[in-house]
Amino acid sequence: MNIRRFDALIIGGGGAGLRAALQLARSDFNVAVVSKVFPTRSHTVSAQGGITVALGNVDDDRWEWHMYDTVKGGDWLGDQDAIEFMCREAASAVYELEHMGLPFSRLDNGKIYQRPFGGQSKDFGGEQATRTCAAADRTGHALLHTLYQQNIKHRTQFFDEYFALDLLRDAEGYCLGVTAMSIETGETLLIEARTTLLATGGAGRVFGNSSNAMINTGDGLGMVLRAGLPLQDMEFWQFHPTGIAGVGSLITEGVRGEGGYLLNRHGERFMERYAPHAKDLAGRDVVARAIAIEIAAGRGCGAISNQGGGDYVELKLDHLGEKRIAEKLPGIRELSIRFAGVDPVEKPIPVAPTAHYMMGGIPTNLHGQVVAPAHYGPEEPVPGLYAVGECACVSVHGANRLGGNSLLDLIVFGRAAGKHMLEHLRDNPYPRPLPDHAADASLARLQRWDQPGGERVAAITDGLRRMMQTHCGVFRTDAVLREGLEMLDALETRLAHAGLQDTSRVFNTARIEALELENMMGVARATLVSAIHRTESRGAHTREDFPLRDDEHWLKHTLYSRPGDQVDAKPVRLKPLTVESIRPMERVY
Amino acid sequence: MKFRLYRYHPETDAKPHMQDVELDIDPAGKMLLDALLAIKAQDETLSLRRSCREGVCGSDAVNVNGKNRLACITPLSELKQPIEVRPLPGLPVIRDLIVDMEPFFQQYRSIKPWLINDDPEPEVERLQSPADRARLDGAYECILCACCTTACPSFWWNPDKFVGPAGLLQAYRFIADSRDEATAVRLDNLEDPYRLYRCRGIMNCVDACPKGLNPTEAIGRIKSLLVKRRV
């Protein structure tokens, strides 16, 4: 089998992977990026509203306020050392992007444009802050292209359209690279590396209604589970309040930041009832729940369904005027006209909550090192293995992510991981030998898809998405979650008997979809088991049978491991690096 | 609905053929990508690229009834049947609707698509006025889908020598950026009978761009900068 060797290997060509790759490409070490799509097709490209950092370009601001909002937004489940690190490093990381050429929108004084976003406050819970830097409503596109351009400049080695299969590890647990497959030729290869970073993004495609790109299938999470490592806080999935109804495509929170607001069937601005102070700019979990309640109570807009009302609410922004919309929200207008058939300059956009972001993921420390329970404690680094971005759980987002914090997460921790990988490479100058048969299990898993089978992959994928949508949505109960888990068992049995019609080599996307489904199955199982386990409501995890937050029993992270669906706990770090701890209190907006 | 799909599998087919497909689908509110995925659910041997399914990633550019478009934002209801779907023209076909994009990306890389500014970096952002920033509008939004470049006859003839509309639009994006200091070098890099001047103003690119961008206008601006610096 073909073997390639690099100092550093990055799996995933989105914002996190490319930011880390850039750090390495600027050094003397060589770095390769493996991506199943051409890098600018990665889901970072879809991020709209912006990147949050307390630059204070519009209004007074301090990173400490950003930190407070992030802790509160995450319903105190976030680790405060990591949150301090992110908010403290944010300004330099964003200025760096500007220096690289990111075309931020500008204020009259020439500084980077900032807009208000949900959950932002001044002075630790005071008035609305204006903290999210934007390139119109195409911030993710601008960021991803800028980072890709810098990586071309610094000659990063790209493996475009290669699919990573499994981690390679030795007996002592060192990560030594991955097995991968060229999608174009179907050839498998080993990519050996002294350090490997997973930056494979989210897995929102486990849900039927999702804002996510079709490639968001949790591939890195599947790799980690198969390597016997745990996943953290997988019960926490953010449902974004404003997906285009029936489609799922995202309408940025920036619309509400610019002054848009939500209306129910009666034309009522209902967020005033749920969040009297922050209204439409409360945390995303709060707004999504409010919309779900309005619809369930028969106050949804549109044709009457069985709830007694329609199944969406309206997002009004026509009062902003055509000029402001064209200048600050052009992409939204385009999406709305195309997918909702509505020009927001004239009429409100029909919206409903859509699965958007995975707060949980591969547990890491704030250097991006993957950590797992081992000999000496619950958080021992797995040597040579890193994870960053949505696939990772560092954890800065806790139980609910604030808008604009995800792009920030990518670049702050992408840079931090890149720096730490350089240290690791200097401290470990010689490659460790790859054990014989290290790739056997992985290749057998791939070859299994050459065997014919009765069941079709697409039908099982469809079943998985329906089940997660109906059994693991905004509101959850023990009975419904357990029913979902039983359905998942049945789907897994079917998957074992599934086969492909197409067993050819060249650009066999059916085979890729089968491998993606295997990864999604692992993500769904981790989510359901963790959600059953946590008998409280916190952030985006809402249990109707346990409606209150319970700090006494549940101020802790969930660690899910595949063998026996085991769930362990890990303490939340309430102690920041240098500032005072933000003690848990009631979360109101 | 009736479809005619370009099919080619290099492992089994000596040459490509067109396949007639009937699909039971209500076109209301649906995009061409929805139909192609529904066809793929029945026959998984059909290969195509897709990712964001909302017109921002640039994966699923195909030729539809003779025009280059993104399948994910092309409403089914607008299309005349049988809907003929082919791979983008002018690039080697790998399989079915999938083309080898490398010649396109090679031209993109050739214009040095990154900001060049060797001044010491300030501790904060470089300033840029809203008016200067507005000059990037219509240029930075390119999603590298190749709809424009593969609609351009000049590129069909000289894919190795002519940068093509997408690459030239990106070149202009950096020339127009008040923060970039390499305008002279960038213009030198383009002042060539093929790299820039193969553009004959046919304007297929403008017609093809799914993001409503205007590469021809950007190319015109590059040309006039070249004229200006001569006089």
PDB file of C-alpha atoms in Angstrom, chain A residues 37-38 40-43 45-46 48 55 57 95 97-112 135-136 138 141-142 145-146 148-150 152-153 161 184 205 210-215 247-250 334-335 338-339 456-458 499-502 504-510 513 516, chain B residues 9-11 29 31 33 37 40-59 72-73 75 94-95 98 100-102 104-105 108-109 113-118 121-130 133 136-137 140-146 170 173-174 177 179 210-211:
ATOM      1  CA  VAL A  37     -13.915  18.151  -0.436  1.00  0.00           C
ATOM      2  CA  PHE A  38     -11.901  20.937  -2.034  1.00  0.00           C
ATOM      3  CA  THR A  40     -13.361  26.082   0.174  1.00  0.00           C
ATOM      4  CA  ARG A  41     -16.364  23.713  -0.035  1.00  0.00           C
ATOM      5  CA  SER A  42     -16.060  23.116   3.733  1.00  0.00           C
ATOM      6  CA  HIS A  43     -18.950  24.171   5.927  1.00  0.00           C
ATOM      7  CA  VAL A  45     -18.018  28.827   4.067  1.00  0.00           C
ATOM      8  CA  SER A  46     -21.675  28.960   5.137  1.00  0.00           C
ATOM      9  CA  GLN A  48     -22.891  34.249   7.854  1.00  0.00           C
ATOM     10  CA  LEU A  55     -12.607  45.051  19.857  1.00  0.00           C
ATOM     11  CA  ASN A  57     -14.872  49.498  17.642  1.00  0.00           C
ATOM     12  CA  TYR A  95      -6.481  41.277  13.735  1.00  0.00           C
ATOM     13  CA  LEU A  97      -7.098  37.613   9.867  1.00  0.00           C
ATOM     14  CA  GLU A  98      -7.452  41.230   8.835  1.00  0.00           C
ATOM     15  CA  HIS A  99      -3.721  41.413   8.118  1.00  0.00           C
ATOM     16  CA  MET A 100      -4.061  38.279   5.989  1.00  0.00           C
ATOM     17  CA  GLY A 101      -6.570  40.164   3.847  1.00  0.00           C
ATOM     18  CA  LEU A 102      -9.987  39.150   5.129  1.00  0.00           C
ATOM     19  CA  PRO A 103     -12.370  41.722   3.582  1.00  0.00           C
ATOM     20  CA  PHE A 104     -14.196  42.820   6.729  1.00  0.00           C
ATOM     21  CA  SER A 105     -16.951  45.396   6.364  1.00  0.00           C
ATOM     22  CA  ARG A 106     -15.801  48.754   7.730  1.00  0.00           C
ATOM     23  CA  LEU A 107     -16.998  51.566   9.942  1.00  0.00           C
ATOM     24  CA  ASP A 108     -16.708  55.163   8.816  1.00  0.00           C
ATOM     25  CA  ASN A 109     -13.448  55.502  10.753  1.00  0.00           C
ATOM     26  CA  GLY A 110     -11.961  52.600   8.754  1.00  0.00           C
ATOM     27  CA  LYS A 111     -12.040  50.086  11.594  1.00  0.00           C
ATOM     28  CA  ILE A 112     -13.647  46.642  11.373  1.00  0.00           C
ATOM     29  CA  ALA A 135     -17.847  40.784   6.282  1.00  0.00           C
ATOM     30  CA  ALA A 136     -21.435  41.646   5.266  1.00  0.00           C
ATOM     31  CA  ARG A 138     -20.596  36.249   4.261  1.00  0.00           C
ATOM     32  CA  HIS A 141     -16.836  32.606   3.161  1.00  0.00           C
ATOM     33  CA  ALA A 142     -14.422  35.513   3.544  1.00  0.00           C
ATOM     34  CA  HIS A 145     -11.087  31.802   1.409  1.00  0.00           C
ATOM     35  CA  THR A 146      -8.563  34.038   3.173  1.00  0.00           C
ATOM     36  CA  TYR A 148      -7.027  28.910   2.033  1.00  0.00           C
ATOM     37  CA  GLN A 149      -5.202  31.651   0.129  1.00  0.00           C
ATOM     38  CA  GLN A 150      -2.606  31.932   2.910  1.00  0.00           C
ATOM     39  CA  ILE A 152      -1.463  28.218  -0.893  1.00  0.00           C
ATOM     40  CA  LYS A 153       1.029  30.996  -0.335  1.00  0.00           C
ATOM     41  CA  GLU A 161     -10.973  14.788  -2.130  1.00  0.00           C
ATOM     42  CA  GLU A 184     -11.048   9.997  -7.286  1.00  0.00           C
ATOM     43  CA  ARG A 205     -26.687  15.888   9.130  1.00  0.00           C
ATOM     44  CA  SER A 210     -30.513  20.869   9.521  1.00  0.00           C
ATOM     45  CA  SER A 211     -28.711  24.048   8.576  1.00  0.00           C
ATOM     46  CA  ASN A 212     -25.619  21.972   7.903  1.00  0.00           C
ATOM     47  CA  ALA A 213     -23.869  21.171   4.641  1.00  0.00           C
ATOM     48  CA  MET A 214     -24.367  17.634   3.380  1.00  0.00           C
ATOM     49  CA  ILE A 215     -20.746  16.838   4.224  1.00  0.00           C
ATOM     50  CA  VAL A 247     -35.742  23.952   4.108  1.00  0.00           C
ATOM     51  CA  GLY A 248     -33.407  24.396   7.084  1.00  0.00           C
ATOM     52  CA  SER A 249     -30.997  26.831   5.417  1.00  0.00           C
ATOM     53  CA  LEU A 250     -29.818  29.400   7.878  1.00  0.00           C
ATOM     54  CA  GLU A 334     -30.583  36.042  -1.924  1.00  0.00           C
ATOM     55  CA  LEU A 335     -31.265  32.912   0.183  1.00  0.00           C
ATOM     56  CA  ARG A 338     -34.425  31.531  -3.639  1.00  0.00           C
ATOM     57  CA  PHE A 339     -35.539  29.168  -0.910  1.00  0.00           C
ATOM     58  CA  ARG A 456     -29.882   0.166   0.735  1.00  0.00           C
ATOM     59  CA  VAL A 457     -27.686   2.700   2.487  1.00  0.00           C
ATOM     60  CA  ALA A 458     -29.827   5.692   1.497  1.00  0.00           C
ATOM     61  CA  GLY A 499     -24.665  -3.343   0.598  1.00  0.00           C
ATOM     62  CA  LEU A 500     -23.824  -1.173  -2.387  1.00  0.00           C
ATOM     63  CA  GLN A 501     -25.114  -1.463  -5.934  1.00  0.00           C
ATOM     64  CA  ASP A 502     -21.998   0.346  -6.997  1.00  0.00           C
ATOM     65  CA  SER A 504     -16.555   0.507  -8.565  1.00  0.00           C
ATOM     66  CA  ARG A 505     -13.416   2.455  -7.638  1.00  0.00           C
ATOM     67  CA  VAL A 506     -13.495   5.805  -9.406  1.00  0.00           C
ATOM     68  CA  PHE A 507     -15.362   8.603  -7.602  1.00  0.00           C
ATOM     69  CA  ASN A 508     -17.717   6.154  -5.967  1.00  0.00           C
ATOM     70  CA  THR A 509     -19.762   8.595  -3.907  1.00  0.00           C
ATOM     71  CA  ALA A 510     -22.133   5.812  -2.831  1.00  0.00           C
ATOM     72  CA  GLU A 513     -21.987   7.922   1.792  1.00  0.00           C
ATOM     73  CA  GLU A 516     -20.320   8.593   6.350  1.00  0.00           C
TER      74      GLU A 516
ATOM     75  CA  HIS B   9     -17.858   5.567 -16.033  1.00  0.00           C
ATOM     76  CA  PRO B  10     -14.176   5.192 -16.880  1.00  0.00           C
ATOM     77  CA  GLU B  11     -13.985   1.623 -15.542  1.00  0.00           C
ATOM     78  CA  GLY B  29     -40.099  24.669  -4.231  1.00  0.00           C
ATOM     79  CA  MET B  31     -34.133  22.625  -6.834  1.00  0.00           C
ATOM     80  CA  LEU B  33     -30.044  19.182  -6.815  1.00  0.00           C
ATOM     81  CA  LEU B  37     -30.236  13.316  -5.299  1.00  0.00           C
ATOM     82  CA  LYS B  40     -29.190   8.937  -7.032  1.00  0.00           C
ATOM     83  CA  ALA B  41     -31.304   7.409  -4.242  1.00  0.00           C
ATOM     84  CA  GLN B  42     -32.772   5.099  -6.922  1.00  0.00           C
ATOM     85  CA  ASP B  43     -29.530   4.535  -8.815  1.00  0.00           C
ATOM     86  CA  GLU B  44     -26.523   5.108  -6.595  1.00  0.00           C
ATOM     87  CA  THR B  45     -24.089   4.798  -9.505  1.00  0.00           C
ATOM     88  CA  LEU B  46     -24.855   8.399 -10.518  1.00  0.00           C
ATOM     89  CA  SER B  47     -21.951  10.545  -9.291  1.00  0.00           C
ATOM     90  CA  LEU B  48     -21.940  14.245  -8.586  1.00  0.00           C
ATOM     91  CA  ARG B  49     -20.343  16.660  -6.141  1.00  0.00           C
ATOM     92  CA  ARG B  50     -22.412  18.544  -3.557  1.00  0.00           C
ATOM     93  CA  SER B  51     -21.901  20.129  -0.162  1.00  0.00           C
ATOM     94  CA  CYS B  52     -23.689  23.251   1.151  1.00  0.00           C
ATOM     95  CA  ARG B  53     -26.876  22.849  -0.960  1.00  0.00           C
ATOM     96  CA  GLU B  54     -27.467  26.626  -0.732  1.00  0.00           C
ATOM     97  CA  GLY B  55     -25.225  28.154  -3.362  1.00  0.00           C
ATOM     98  CA  VAL B  56     -22.222  29.231  -1.300  1.00  0.00           C
ATOM     99  CA  CYS B  57     -19.685  26.387  -1.551  1.00  0.00           C
ATOM    100  CA  GLY B  58     -19.460  26.028  -5.327  1.00  0.00           C
ATOM    101  CA  SER B  59     -19.437  22.200  -5.494  1.00  0.00           C
ATOM    102  CA  CYS B  72     -28.677  23.542  -5.666  1.00  0.00           C
ATOM    103  CA  ILE B  73     -30.086  26.975  -6.551  1.00  0.00           C
ATOM    104  CA  PRO B  75     -35.427  25.813  -9.424  1.00  0.00           C
ATOM    105  CA  ILE B  94     -13.675  12.022 -14.371  1.00  0.00           C
ATOM    106  CA  ARG B  95     -17.044  10.353 -14.043  1.00  0.00           C
ATOM    107  CA  ILE B  98     -17.699  15.207 -12.074  1.00  0.00           C
ATOM    108  CA  ASP B 100     -11.246  17.457 -13.116  1.00  0.00           C
ATOM    109  CA  MET B 101     -11.063  21.007 -11.716  1.00  0.00           C
ATOM    110  CA  GLU B 102      -7.263  21.125 -11.557  1.00  0.00           C
ATOM    111  CA  PHE B 104      -9.154  25.781 -13.228  1.00  0.00           C
ATOM    112  CA  PHE B 105      -7.442  25.841  -9.829  1.00  0.00           C
ATOM    113  CA  TYR B 108      -6.505  30.550  -9.844  1.00  0.00           C
ATOM    114  CA  ARG B 109      -3.209  29.876  -8.067  1.00  0.00           C
ATOM    115  CA  PRO B 113      -4.533  34.950  -4.745  1.00  0.00           C
ATOM    116  CA  TRP B 114      -3.419  36.347  -1.413  1.00  0.00           C
ATOM    117  CA  LEU B 115      -2.948  39.820   0.015  1.00  0.00           C
ATOM    118  CA  ILE B 116       0.584  41.155  -0.423  1.00  0.00           C
ATOM    119  CA  ASN B 117       1.632  43.852   2.005  1.00  0.00           C
ATOM    120  CA  ASP B 118       5.149  43.808   3.411  1.00  0.00           C
ATOM    121  CA  GLU B 121       1.830  44.836  10.800  1.00  0.00           C
ATOM    122  CA  PRO B 122       0.101  47.180  13.211  1.00  0.00           C
ATOM    123  CA  GLU B 123      -1.079  45.781  16.536  1.00  0.00           C
ATOM    124  CA  VAL B 124      -4.635  46.447  15.444  1.00  0.00           C
ATOM    125  CA  GLU B 125      -6.424  46.270  12.088  1.00  0.00           C
ATOM    126  CA  ARG B 126      -5.197  48.133   9.027  1.00  0.00           C
ATOM    127  CA  LEU B 127      -7.674  50.901   8.356  1.00  0.00           C
ATOM    128  CA  GLN B 128      -9.784  50.840   5.212  1.00  0.00           C
ATOM    129  CA  SER B 129     -12.515  53.346   4.400  1.00  0.00           C
ATOM    130  CA  PRO B 130     -16.003  52.040   3.604  1.00  0.00           C
ATOM    131  CA  ARG B 133     -13.929  48.410   1.012  1.00  0.00           C
ATOM    132  CA  LEU B 136     -14.134  44.722  -3.247  1.00  0.00           C
ATOM    133  CA  ASP B 137     -17.874  44.146  -3.541  1.00  0.00           C
ATOM    134  CA  TYR B 140     -14.502  38.861  -3.170  1.00  0.00           C
ATOM    135  CA  GLU B 141     -17.764  36.863  -3.259  1.00  0.00           C
ATOM    136  CA  CYS B 142     -16.514  34.384  -5.886  1.00  0.00           C
ATOM    137  CA  ILE B 143     -17.112  30.779  -4.800  1.00  0.00           C
ATOM    138  CA  LEU B 144     -14.741  29.114  -7.308  1.00  0.00           C
ATOM    139  CA  CYS B 145     -17.508  27.039  -8.867  1.00  0.00           C
ATOM    140  CA  ALA B 146     -16.017  27.475 -12.380  1.00  0.00           C
ATOM    141  CA  GLN B 170      -9.700  37.246  -8.220  1.00  0.00           C
ATOM    142  CA  ARG B 173     -10.028  41.575  -6.089  1.00  0.00           C
ATOM    143  CA  PHE B 174      -6.436  42.017  -4.868  1.00  0.00           C
ATOM    144  CA  ASP B 177      -7.790  46.157  -2.303  1.00  0.00           C
ATOM    145  CA  ARG B 179      -4.335  47.192   1.589  1.00  0.00           C
ATOM    146  CA  PRO B 210     -24.619  32.116 -10.241  1.00  0.00           C
ATOM    147  CA  LYS B 211     -23.610  34.821  -7.778  1.00  0.00           C
TER     148      LYS B 211
END
